[in-house]
mmCIF file of C-alpha atoms in Angstrom:
data_model
loop_
_atom_site.group_PDB
_atom_site.id
_atom_site.type_symbol
_atom_site.label_atom_id
_atom_site.label_comp_id
_atom_site.label_asym_id
_atom_site.label_seq_id
_atom_site.Cartn_x
_atom_site.Cartn_y
_atom_site.Cartn_z
ATOM 1 C CA GLU T 130 106.897 94.546 95.180
ATOM 2 C CA LEU T 131 105.568 92.905 92.025
ATOM 3 C CA LEU T 132 106.390 89.324 91.078
ATOM 4 C CA VAL T 133 108.051 89.187 87.659
ATOM 5 C CA SER T 134 108.831 85.952 85.806
ATOM 6 C CA ASN T 135 112.486 86.752 85.072
ATOM 7 C CA LYS T 136 113.247 87.773 88.686
ATOM 8 C CA HIS T 137 111.052 85.920 91.157
ATOM 9 C CA SER T 138 110.015 82.577 89.693
ATOM 10 C CA THR T 139 111.148 79.410 91.499
ATOM 11 C CA GLN T 140 112.075 77.950 88.100
ATOM 12 C CA LYS T 141 115.422 79.393 87.024
ATOM 13 C CA SER T 142 114.637 78.682 83.371
ATOM 14 C CA ASP T 143 111.716 81.140 83.552
ATOM 15 C CA ARG T 144 114.199 83.976 83.238
ATOM 16 C CA TYR T 145 114.165 83.189 79.500
ATOM 17 C CA LEU T 146 110.429 83.866 79.289
ATOM 18 C CA ARG T 147 109.151 87.221 78.164
ATOM 19 C CA PRO T 148 108.855 89.233 81.416
ATOM 20 C CA GLN T 149 105.404 88.876 82.905
ATOM 21 C CA CYS T 150 103.845 90.039 86.165
ATOM 22 C CA PHE T 151 102.334 87.120 88.060
ATOM 23 C CA GLY T 152 101.327 88.643 91.381
ATOM 24 C CA ALA T 153 103.041 90.500 94.196
ATOM 25 C CA TYR T 154 104.787 90.293 97.515
ATOM 26 C CA ILE T 155 102.228 91.626 99.996
ATOM 27 C CA MET T 156 103.134 92.836 103.461
ATOM 28 C CA SER T 157 100.490 91.958 106.061
ATOM 29 C CA GLN T 158 100.906 92.336 109.833
ATOM 30 C CA GLY T 159 104.691 92.235 109.563
ATOM 31 C CA GLU T 160 104.779 89.155 107.331
ATOM 32 C CA VAL T 161 105.565 89.164 103.609
ATOM 33 C CA LEU T 162 103.217 86.911 101.650
ATOM 34 C CA THR T 163 103.929 85.608 98.144
ATOM 35 C CA VAL T 164 100.673 85.996 96.216
ATOM 36 C CA GLU T 165 100.535 84.634 92.679
ATOM 37 C CA ALA T 166 97.860 85.865 90.252
ATOM 38 C CA ASP T 167 96.951 85.568 86.579
ATOM 39 C CA ALA T 168 96.286 89.305 86.464
ATOM 40 C CA THR T 169 97.348 92.093 88.832
ATOM 41 C CA LEU T 170 95.847 95.586 89.151
ATOM 42 C CA LEU T 171 97.609 98.553 90.739
ATOM 43 C CA ALA T 172 95.127 100.928 92.409
ATOM 44 C CA THR T 173 97.473 102.484 94.940
ATOM 45 C CA GLY T 174 96.949 106.227 94.382
ATOM 46 C CA GLY T 175 99.439 108.902 93.429
ATOM 47 C CA TYR T 176 102.579 110.382 94.971
ATOM 48 C CA SER T 177 101.572 113.850 96.223
ATOM 49 C CA GLY T 178 102.146 112.646 99.803
ATOM 50 C CA LEU T 179 105.894 112.754 99.161
ATOM 51 C CA TYR T 180 105.802 116.554 99.409
ATOM 52 C CA LEU T 181 106.168 118.520 102.622
ATOM 53 C CA HIS T 182 102.693 119.983 102.126
ATOM 54 C CA SER T 183 100.041 117.718 100.619
ATOM 55 C CA SER T 184 96.250 117.934 100.496
ATOM 56 C CA GLY T 185 95.839 114.165 100.258
ATOM 57 C CA PRO T 186 96.691 111.319 102.605
ATOM 58 C CA LYS T 187 100.343 110.879 103.563
ATOM 59 C CA THR T 188 100.003 107.277 102.340
ATOM 60 C CA ASN T 189 100.055 108.599 98.751
ATOM 61 C CA THR T 190 103.775 107.936 98.416
ATOM 62 C CA GLY T 191 103.992 106.375 94.975
ATOM 63 C CA ALA T 192 104.076 102.712 96.030
ATOM 64 C CA GLY T 193 102.461 101.522 92.799
ATOM 65 C CA VAL T 194 104.589 103.720 90.546
ATOM 66 C CA ALA T 195 107.799 102.531 92.204
ATOM 67 C CA SER T 196 106.724 98.877 92.117
ATOM 68 C CA ALA T 197 105.808 99.044 88.442
ATOM 69 C CA TRP T 198 109.042 100.817 87.492
ATOM 70 C CA LYS T 199 111.190 98.353 89.444
ATOM 71 C CA ALA T 200 109.335 95.517 87.688
ATOM 72 C CA GLY T 201 110.143 96.996 84.268
ATOM 73 C CA ALA T 202 106.876 98.733 83.340
ATOM 74 C CA ARG T 203 106.915 102.126 81.661
ATOM 75 C CA VAL T 204 106.214 105.223 83.765
ATOM 76 C CA ILE T 205 105.504 108.612 82.229
ATOM 77 C CA ASP T 206 104.851 112.323 82.928
ATOM 78 C CA LEU T 207 105.985 112.229 86.559
ATOM 79 C CA GLU T 208 106.989 115.896 86.398
ATOM 80 C CA PHE T 209 103.325 116.903 86.246
ATOM 81 C CA VAL T 210 102.300 117.515 89.869
ATOM 82 C CA GLN T 211 99.321 119.759 90.481
ATOM 83 C CA PHE T 212 99.457 122.139 93.462
ATOM 84 C CA HIS T 213 96.374 123.530 95.171
ATOM 85 C CA PRO T 214 96.968 127.133 96.284
ATOM 86 C CA THR T 215 95.111 127.126 99.612
ATOM 87 C CA THR T 216 95.216 124.450 102.279
ATOM 88 C CA LEU T 217 94.787 125.134 105.977
ATOM 89 C CA PHE T 218 98.160 125.457 107.712
ATOM 90 C CA ILE T 219 98.072 124.201 111.289
ATOM 91 C CA GLU T 220 101.428 123.051 112.650
ATOM 92 C CA GLY T 221 101.508 119.294 113.253
ATOM 93 C CA LYS T 222 98.163 118.622 111.551
ATOM 94 C CA PRO T 223 97.332 117.334 108.041
ATOM 95 C CA ARG T 224 96.640 120.025 105.472
ATOM 96 C CA LYS T 225 92.922 120.522 104.826
ATOM 97 C CA LEU T 226 91.856 121.811 101.425
ATOM 98 C CA LEU T 227 90.079 125.177 101.424
ATOM 99 C CA THR T 228 88.156 125.423 98.152
ATOM 100 C CA GLU T 229 89.085 128.014 95.545
ATOM 101 C CA ALA T 230 85.407 128.961 95.404
ATOM 102 C CA LEU T 231 86.057 130.961 98.587
ATOM 103 C CA ARG T 232 88.062 133.467 96.559
ATOM 104 C CA GLY T 233 85.309 133.556 93.970
ATOM 105 C CA GLU T 234 82.956 134.655 96.750
ATOM 106 C CA GLY T 235 85.246 137.477 97.835
ATOM 107 C CA ALA T 236 87.920 135.985 100.117
ATOM 108 C CA LYS T 237 91.250 137.812 99.916
ATOM 109 C CA LEU T 238 94.817 136.484 100.010
ATOM 110 C CA LEU T 239 97.104 138.562 102.212
ATOM 111 C CA ASN T 240 100.715 138.433 103.343
ATOM 112 C CA TYR T 241 101.881 138.860 106.940
ATOM 113 C CA LYS T 242 101.677 142.649 106.523
ATOM 114 C CA ASN T 243 97.981 142.359 105.574
ATOM 115 C CA GLU T 244 98.878 143.367 102.006
ATOM 116 C CA SER T 245 97.333 141.898 98.862
ATOM 117 C CA PHE T 246 99.937 140.322 96.548
ATOM 118 C CA VAL T 247 98.004 138.432 93.833
ATOM 119 C CA ASP T 248 94.800 138.566 91.823
ATOM 120 C CA GLU T 249 92.623 136.094 93.729
ATOM 121 C CA LEU T 250 90.777 135.080 90.541
ATOM 122 C CA ALA T 251 93.914 134.183 88.572
ATOM 123 C CA PRO T 252 94.345 130.535 87.496
ATOM 124 C CA ARG T 253 95.299 128.015 90.182
ATOM 125 C CA ASP T 254 98.903 127.614 89.034
ATOM 126 C CA VAL T 255 99.464 131.390 88.952
ATOM 127 C CA VAL T 256 98.080 131.833 92.466
ATOM 128 C CA SER T 257 100.174 128.933 93.796
ATOM 129 C CA ARG T 258 103.358 130.432 92.340
ATOM 130 C CA ALA T 259 102.523 133.856 93.755
ATOM 131 C CA ILE T 260 102.059 132.405 97.240
ATOM 132 C CA HIS T 261 105.296 130.429 96.875
ATOM 133 C CA SER T 262 107.189 133.601 95.891
ATOM 134 C CA GLU T 263 105.643 135.602 98.737
ATOM 135 C CA MET T 264 106.584 132.959 101.311
ATOM 136 C CA ALA T 265 110.139 132.759 99.951
ATOM 137 C CA ALA T 266 110.603 136.534 99.922
ATOM 138 C CA SER T 267 109.202 137.059 103.434
ATOM 139 C CA GLN T 268 110.726 133.878 104.893
ATOM 140 C CA ARG T 269 107.303 133.084 106.373
ATOM 141 C CA ARG T 270 105.781 129.611 106.594
ATOM 142 C CA CYS T 271 102.356 130.641 105.305
ATOM 143 C CA VAL T 272 100.178 133.432 103.930
ATOM 144 C CA TYR T 273 96.627 134.276 105.001
ATOM 145 C CA LEU T 274 93.103 134.018 103.703
ATOM 146 C CA ASP T 275 90.692 136.742 104.793
ATOM 147 C CA LEU T 276 87.219 135.196 104.842
ATOM 148 C CA LYS T 277 85.456 138.146 106.495
ATOM 149 C CA PRO T 278 84.088 139.465 103.143
ATOM 150 C CA ILE T 279 81.950 136.296 102.869
ATOM 151 C CA SER T 280 78.822 137.074 104.892
ATOM 152 C CA ASN T 281 77.077 133.696 104.617
ATOM 153 C CA LEU T 282 80.029 131.318 104.787
ATOM 154 C CA GLU T 283 78.238 128.759 106.999
ATOM 155 C CA GLU T 284 75.489 128.379 104.409
ATOM 156 C CA LYS T 285 77.582 128.279 101.247
ATOM 157 C CA PHE T 286 80.659 126.535 102.656
ATOM 158 C CA HIS T 287 79.464 124.534 105.649
ATOM 159 C CA GLN T 288 82.322 122.027 105.339
ATOM 160 C CA VAL T 289 84.924 124.808 105.415
ATOM 161 C CA ALA T 290 83.171 126.406 108.398
ATOM 162 C CA ALA T 291 83.200 123.059 110.214
ATOM 163 C CA THR T 292 86.908 122.550 109.492
ATOM 164 C CA LEU T 293 87.764 125.988 110.876
ATOM 165 C CA LYS T 294 85.675 125.400 113.986
ATOM 166 C CA GLU T 295 87.363 122.027 114.594
ATOM 167 C CA ASN T 296 90.716 123.814 114.587
ATOM 168 C CA GLY T 297 89.600 126.629 116.898
ATOM 169 C CA LEU T 298 89.649 129.332 114.229
ATOM 170 C CA ASN T 299 87.140 132.195 114.094
ATOM 171 C CA TYR T 300 87.115 133.506 110.526
ATOM 172 C CA LYS T 301 85.042 136.561 111.555
ATOM 173 C CA GLU T 302 87.824 137.832 113.805
ATOM 174 C CA GLU T 303 91.117 136.423 112.471
ATOM 175 C CA LEU T 304 92.948 135.623 109.262
ATOM 176 C CA ILE T 305 93.223 131.970 108.254
ATOM 177 C CA PRO T 306 96.773 130.619 107.673
ATOM 178 C CA VAL T 307 97.163 128.820 104.324
ATOM 179 C CA VAL T 308 99.892 127.225 102.204
ATOM 180 C CA PRO T 309 99.914 125.655 98.739
ATOM 181 C CA ALA T 310 100.065 121.862 98.743
ATOM 182 C CA ALA T 311 100.714 119.044 96.301
ATOM 183 C CA HIS T 312 97.214 118.030 95.272
ATOM 184 C CA TYR T 313 97.043 115.576 92.363
ATOM 185 C CA THR T 314 99.655 113.805 90.264
ATOM 186 C CA MET T 315 98.995 113.447 86.544
ATOM 187 C CA GLY T 316 101.987 111.188 85.880
ATOM 188 C CA GLY T 317 102.180 107.515 86.731
ATOM 189 C CA VAL T 318 102.281 104.057 85.203
ATOM 190 C CA TRP T 319 101.598 104.219 81.471
ATOM 191 C CA THR T 320 98.481 102.325 80.359
ATOM 192 C CA ASP T 321 96.568 101.787 77.137
ATOM 193 C CA LEU T 322 92.818 102.322 76.784
ATOM 194 C CA GLU T 323 92.174 99.022 78.573
ATOM 195 C CA GLY T 324 94.306 99.936 81.568
ATOM 196 C CA GLN T 325 97.087 97.536 80.575
ATOM 197 C CA THR T 326 100.684 98.526 81.256
ATOM 198 C CA THR T 327 103.716 97.645 79.132
ATOM 199 C CA LEU T 328 104.321 94.655 81.444
ATOM 200 C CA PRO T 329 102.053 91.701 80.506
ATOM 201 C CA GLY T 330 99.848 90.650 83.405
ATOM 202 C CA LEU T 331 99.834 94.124 85.002
ATOM 203 C CA TRP T 332 97.076 96.761 84.883
ATOM 204 C CA ALA T 333 96.716 100.134 86.606
ATOM 205 C CA ALA T 334 93.733 102.377 87.336
ATOM 206 C CA GLY T 335 93.139 105.612 89.212
ATOM 207 C CA GLU T 336 95.792 108.134 90.191
ATOM 208 C CA VAL T 337 98.611 105.565 89.979
ATOM 209 C CA ALA T 338 97.994 105.331 86.234
ATOM 210 C CA CYS T 339 98.814 107.757 83.438
ATOM 211 C CA THR T 340 96.191 107.216 80.746
ATOM 212 C CA GLY T 341 96.778 110.487 78.885
ATOM 213 C CA LEU T 342 93.341 111.792 79.854
ATOM 214 C CA HIS T 343 94.713 114.726 81.871
ATOM 215 C CA GLY T 344 97.747 115.754 79.862
ATOM 216 C CA ALA T 345 99.951 118.214 81.752
ATOM 217 C CA ASN T 346 97.276 119.325 84.202
ATOM 218 C CA ARG T 347 93.999 118.084 85.678
ATOM 219 C CA LEU T 348 90.634 119.740 85.260
ATOM 220 C CA ALA T 349 88.295 119.629 88.261
ATOM 221 C CA SER T 350 86.872 116.146 88.956
ATOM 222 C CA MET T 351 88.049 114.547 85.709
ATOM 223 C CA SER T 352 90.011 112.118 87.882
ATOM 224 C CA LEU T 353 86.766 110.599 89.207
ATOM 225 C CA LEU T 354 85.537 109.961 85.668
ATOM 226 C CA GLU T 355 88.914 108.469 84.729
ATOM 227 C CA THR T 356 88.833 106.067 87.675
ATOM 228 C CA LEU T 357 85.330 104.848 86.826
ATOM 229 C CA VAL T 358 86.000 104.382 83.110
ATOM 230 C CA PHE T 359 89.455 102.820 83.339
ATOM 231 C CA GLY T 360 88.619 100.753 86.413
ATOM 232 C CA ASP T 361 85.831 99.128 84.428
ATOM 233 C CA ALA T 362 87.945 98.749 81.276
ATOM 234 C CA SER T 363 90.798 97.193 83.284
ATOM 235 C CA ALA T 364 88.500 94.659 84.930
ATOM 236 C CA ARG T 365 87.084 93.535 81.577
ATOM 237 C CA SER T 366 90.561 93.232 80.074
ATOM 238 C CA MET T 367 91.929 91.310 83.070
ATOM 239 C CA LEU T 368 89.156 88.715 82.909
ATOM 240 C CA SER T 369 90.209 87.742 79.398
ATOM 241 C CA PHE T 370 93.932 87.448 80.173
ATOM 242 C CA LYS T 371 95.658 84.134 80.799
ATOM 243 C CA GLY T 372 99.361 84.178 81.572
ATOM 244 C CA GLU T 373 101.941 81.524 82.347
ATOM 245 C CA ALA T 374 101.337 79.540 85.554
ATOM 246 C CA LEU T 375 104.324 80.512 87.708
ATOM 247 C CA LYS T 376 105.381 80.007 91.311
ATOM 248 C CA GLY T 377 107.069 82.822 93.227
ATOM 249 C CA ARG T 378 110.050 82.490 95.555
ATOM 250 C CA ASP T 379 109.606 83.245 99.231
ATOM 251 C CA TRP T 380 110.709 86.646 100.462
ATOM 252 C CA ILE T 381 114.175 86.762 102.061
ATOM 253 C CA HIS T 382 114.180 88.834 105.252
ATOM 254 C CA GLY T 383 117.029 90.968 106.532
ATOM 255 C CA SER T 384 118.267 90.475 110.088
ATOM 256 C CA GLU T 385 118.920 93.953 111.506
ATOM 257 C CA ASN T 386 116.318 96.030 113.327
ATOM 258 C CA VAL T 387 115.231 99.241 111.621
ATOM 259 C CA ASP T 388 116.492 102.451 113.222
ATOM 260 C CA SER T 389 113.299 104.540 113.237
ATOM 261 C CA VAL T 390 115.254 107.772 113.834
ATOM 262 C CA LEU T 391 117.166 107.287 110.579
ATOM 263 C CA VAL T 392 113.961 106.456 108.694
ATOM 264 C CA GLN T 393 112.187 109.588 109.964
ATOM 265 C CA GLN T 394 115.197 111.763 109.147
ATOM 266 C CA ASP T 395 115.305 110.345 105.616
ATOM 267 C CA TRP T 396 111.584 111.074 105.202
ATOM 268 C CA SER T 397 112.248 114.657 106.257
ATOM 269 C CA VAL T 398 115.099 115.009 103.740
ATOM 270 C CA LEU T 399 112.948 113.569 100.947
ATOM 271 C CA ARG T 400 109.922 115.786 101.602
ATOM 272 C CA GLN T 401 111.976 118.964 102.084
ATOM 273 C CA THR T 402 114.012 118.260 98.937
ATOM 274 C CA LEU T 403 110.954 117.721 96.752
ATOM 275 C CA TRP T 404 109.160 120.743 98.186
ATOM 276 C CA ASN T 405 112.109 123.130 97.870
ATOM 277 C CA TYR T 406 113.606 121.985 94.577
ATOM 278 C CA VAL T 407 110.953 119.980 92.669
ATOM 279 C CA GLY T 408 107.865 121.875 93.745
ATOM 280 C CA ILE T 409 105.772 124.767 92.494
ATOM 281 C CA VAL T 410 108.687 126.672 90.917
ATOM 282 C CA ARG T 411 111.640 124.718 89.531
ATOM 283 C CA SER T 412 114.950 125.584 87.903
ATOM 284 C CA ALA T 413 117.764 123.580 86.362
ATOM 285 C CA GLN T 414 119.999 124.371 89.356
ATOM 286 C CA ARG T 415 117.380 123.299 91.890
ATOM 287 C CA LEU T 416 116.669 120.078 90.021
ATOM 288 C CA ASP T 417 120.373 119.253 89.771
ATOM 289 C CA ARG T 418 120.707 119.790 93.532
ATOM 290 C CA ALA T 419 117.720 117.501 94.150
ATOM 291 C CA LYS T 420 119.173 114.841 91.871
ATOM 292 C CA LYS T 421 122.419 114.722 93.863
ATOM 293 C CA ILE T 422 120.622 114.587 97.214
ATOM 294 C CA LEU T 423 118.236 111.818 96.153
ATOM 295 C CA LYS T 424 120.991 109.780 94.499
ATOM 296 C CA GLU T 425 122.913 109.651 97.774
ATOM 297 C CA LEU T 426 119.739 109.035 99.779
ATOM 298 C CA SER T 427 118.688 106.204 97.480
ATOM 299 C CA SER T 428 122.058 104.479 97.808
ATOM 300 C CA GLU T 429 121.960 104.632 101.610
ATOM 301 C CA ILE T 430 118.372 103.387 101.802
ATOM 302 C CA ASP T 431 118.993 100.488 99.419
ATOM 303 C CA ASP T 432 121.839 99.247 101.635
ATOM 304 C CA PHE T 433 119.696 99.738 104.727
ATOM 305 C CA TYR T 434 116.777 97.946 103.052
ATOM 306 C CA LYS T 435 118.777 94.818 102.195
ATOM 307 C CA MET T 436 120.117 94.374 105.729
ATOM 308 C CA SER T 437 117.068 95.296 107.810
ATOM 309 C CA LYS T 438 113.898 93.559 108.863
ATOM 310 C CA LEU T 439 111.204 95.005 106.665
ATOM 311 C CA THR T 440 108.707 97.516 108.095
ATOM 312 C CA PRO T 441 105.901 99.382 106.280
ATOM 313 C CA ASP T 442 107.647 102.718 106.869
ATOM 314 C CA LEU T 443 110.979 101.538 105.461
ATOM 315 C CA LEU T 444 109.241 99.990 102.464
ATOM 316 C CA ALA T 445 107.291 103.206 101.765
ATOM 317 C CA LEU T 446 110.470 105.274 102.147
ATOM 318 C CA ARG T 447 112.382 103.190 99.610
ATOM 319 C CA GLN T 448 109.513 103.437 97.123
ATOM 320 C CA GLY T 449 109.090 107.154 97.793
ATOM 321 C CA VAL T 450 112.752 107.958 97.163
ATOM 322 C CA ALA T 451 112.604 106.011 93.892
ATOM 323 C CA VAL T 452 109.577 108.008 92.716
ATOM 324 C CA GLY T 453 111.170 111.266 93.877
ATOM 325 C CA ALA T 454 114.273 110.539 91.802
ATOM 326 C CA LEU T 455 112.145 109.618 88.779
ATOM 327 C CA THR T 456 110.207 112.881 89.155
ATOM 328 C CA VAL T 457 113.451 114.871 89.209
ATOM 329 C CA ASN T 458 114.751 113.126 86.081
ATOM 330 C CA SER T 459 111.449 113.717 84.282
ATOM 331 C CA ALA T 460 111.479 117.394 85.249
ATOM 332 C CA LEU T 461 115.081 117.810 84.032
ATOM 333 C CA LYS T 462 114.106 116.473 80.603
ATOM 334 C CA ARG T 463 111.182 118.907 80.322
ATOM 335 C CA LYS T 464 113.040 122.115 79.377
ATOM 336 C CA LYS T 465 109.973 124.340 78.918
ATOM 337 C CA SER T 466 107.097 125.177 81.213
ATOM 338 C CA VAL T 467 103.868 123.375 80.396
ATOM 339 C CA GLY T 468 100.775 122.699 82.477
ATOM 340 C CA SER T 469 101.683 122.094 86.111
ATOM 341 C CA HIS T 470 105.426 121.966 85.328
ATOM 342 C CA PHE T 471 106.840 125.476 85.756
ATOM 343 C CA ILE T 472 110.561 125.959 85.246
ATOM 344 C CA SER T 473 112.150 129.387 85.744
#
C-alpha cells in the first residue's frame, strides 16, 4: 500500500497538502515496514494471474494497479487483456506457453472428436475465441494440438519438446491438451512519457504501467522495448524530483487469524468469475453478473481485511478483487469490440 500525504502522514495538517506519494508500506517476513521515499516506482507486473488460466506467474495479480488506484492515481484501459490461444493444460500445474509458430509449421487444432474447428493461421484473438466457443459447446476443459505434422520439432522447437518431455507427453503418439490463457495486460497505471503517474512522487514502468504504446492490443515483444525505454525514462525523471519531507504512520494490525479456507475459496470465485464473464468473449449480461459477484466479494474481503492479521495471500486477494472490479467497470464502458476486448 502506497503512502500518501493526505492519508498516512503523522502530521494531521498534511492532509491539506496536495496529495503526494512518499513511499509505501512494505510487507517483509510477516512484518509491515513503513518506508518513506522521495520518489517511488511501481514495477510490479500486470494482472493476468487473476484469471483461471494464465501463461504468466500467479503472482501477477495487479498489486501495483490496485495500490496506485487506492492512492488516487489514474488507471486506464484495464479491459484490454490479451489471451494466448495455446498453453499446455496439465491439471494442477502452471500453464506453459506453446508458441503460435507451431501452427505455422503445420500443427493442427482439434476438438475431442479429432475434428478441425478453426483456421490455425487466423489471428491470435480469432483462434482464442474459436477455442473458447468449442470448449463451451462441448463442455470440455481443453482442446488439442496435433504436433505430429512437424517432423523436426526437437530441432526447431527444442524448448517446447523439453516441456512436453518434462510432463510425460509424447507428441509423436498423442494429442497435446491446450487451453487459451490470459497472457499480457495492456491496461494499468497511466503514465506520461517520463513514466510519471498522475500522483506526484509516483512512477510506473513495465506491465503495471499503461503508457499508450500498445493501444488495445500488444504486438510481439513490444513490451520488452517499453520496459527498457520507460524504465530508463522513469529513473531519470525520479532523480530530479524532490517532494515534501514526510513521516508515515505505523501500520495498524488486525487481531484475528486469517481463515485460509475462506481466502482460497475467494480466490477461486475471483478467478472463475473473471474467466467466465470477463474473459475472451464478453457480453453486457456476463459483465453485469461479474459486477454483482465482485461487489459482494469486495465488501466481504474489506471487512475481513480490517479485522485480520495481515498475510501475503490476503493482501494479494484484496488487491486482486479491486483490479477485477475495475476491469469489469472498464469493460462495461467499452460498448464496441476493439483490440483484445471482444463483446458479443
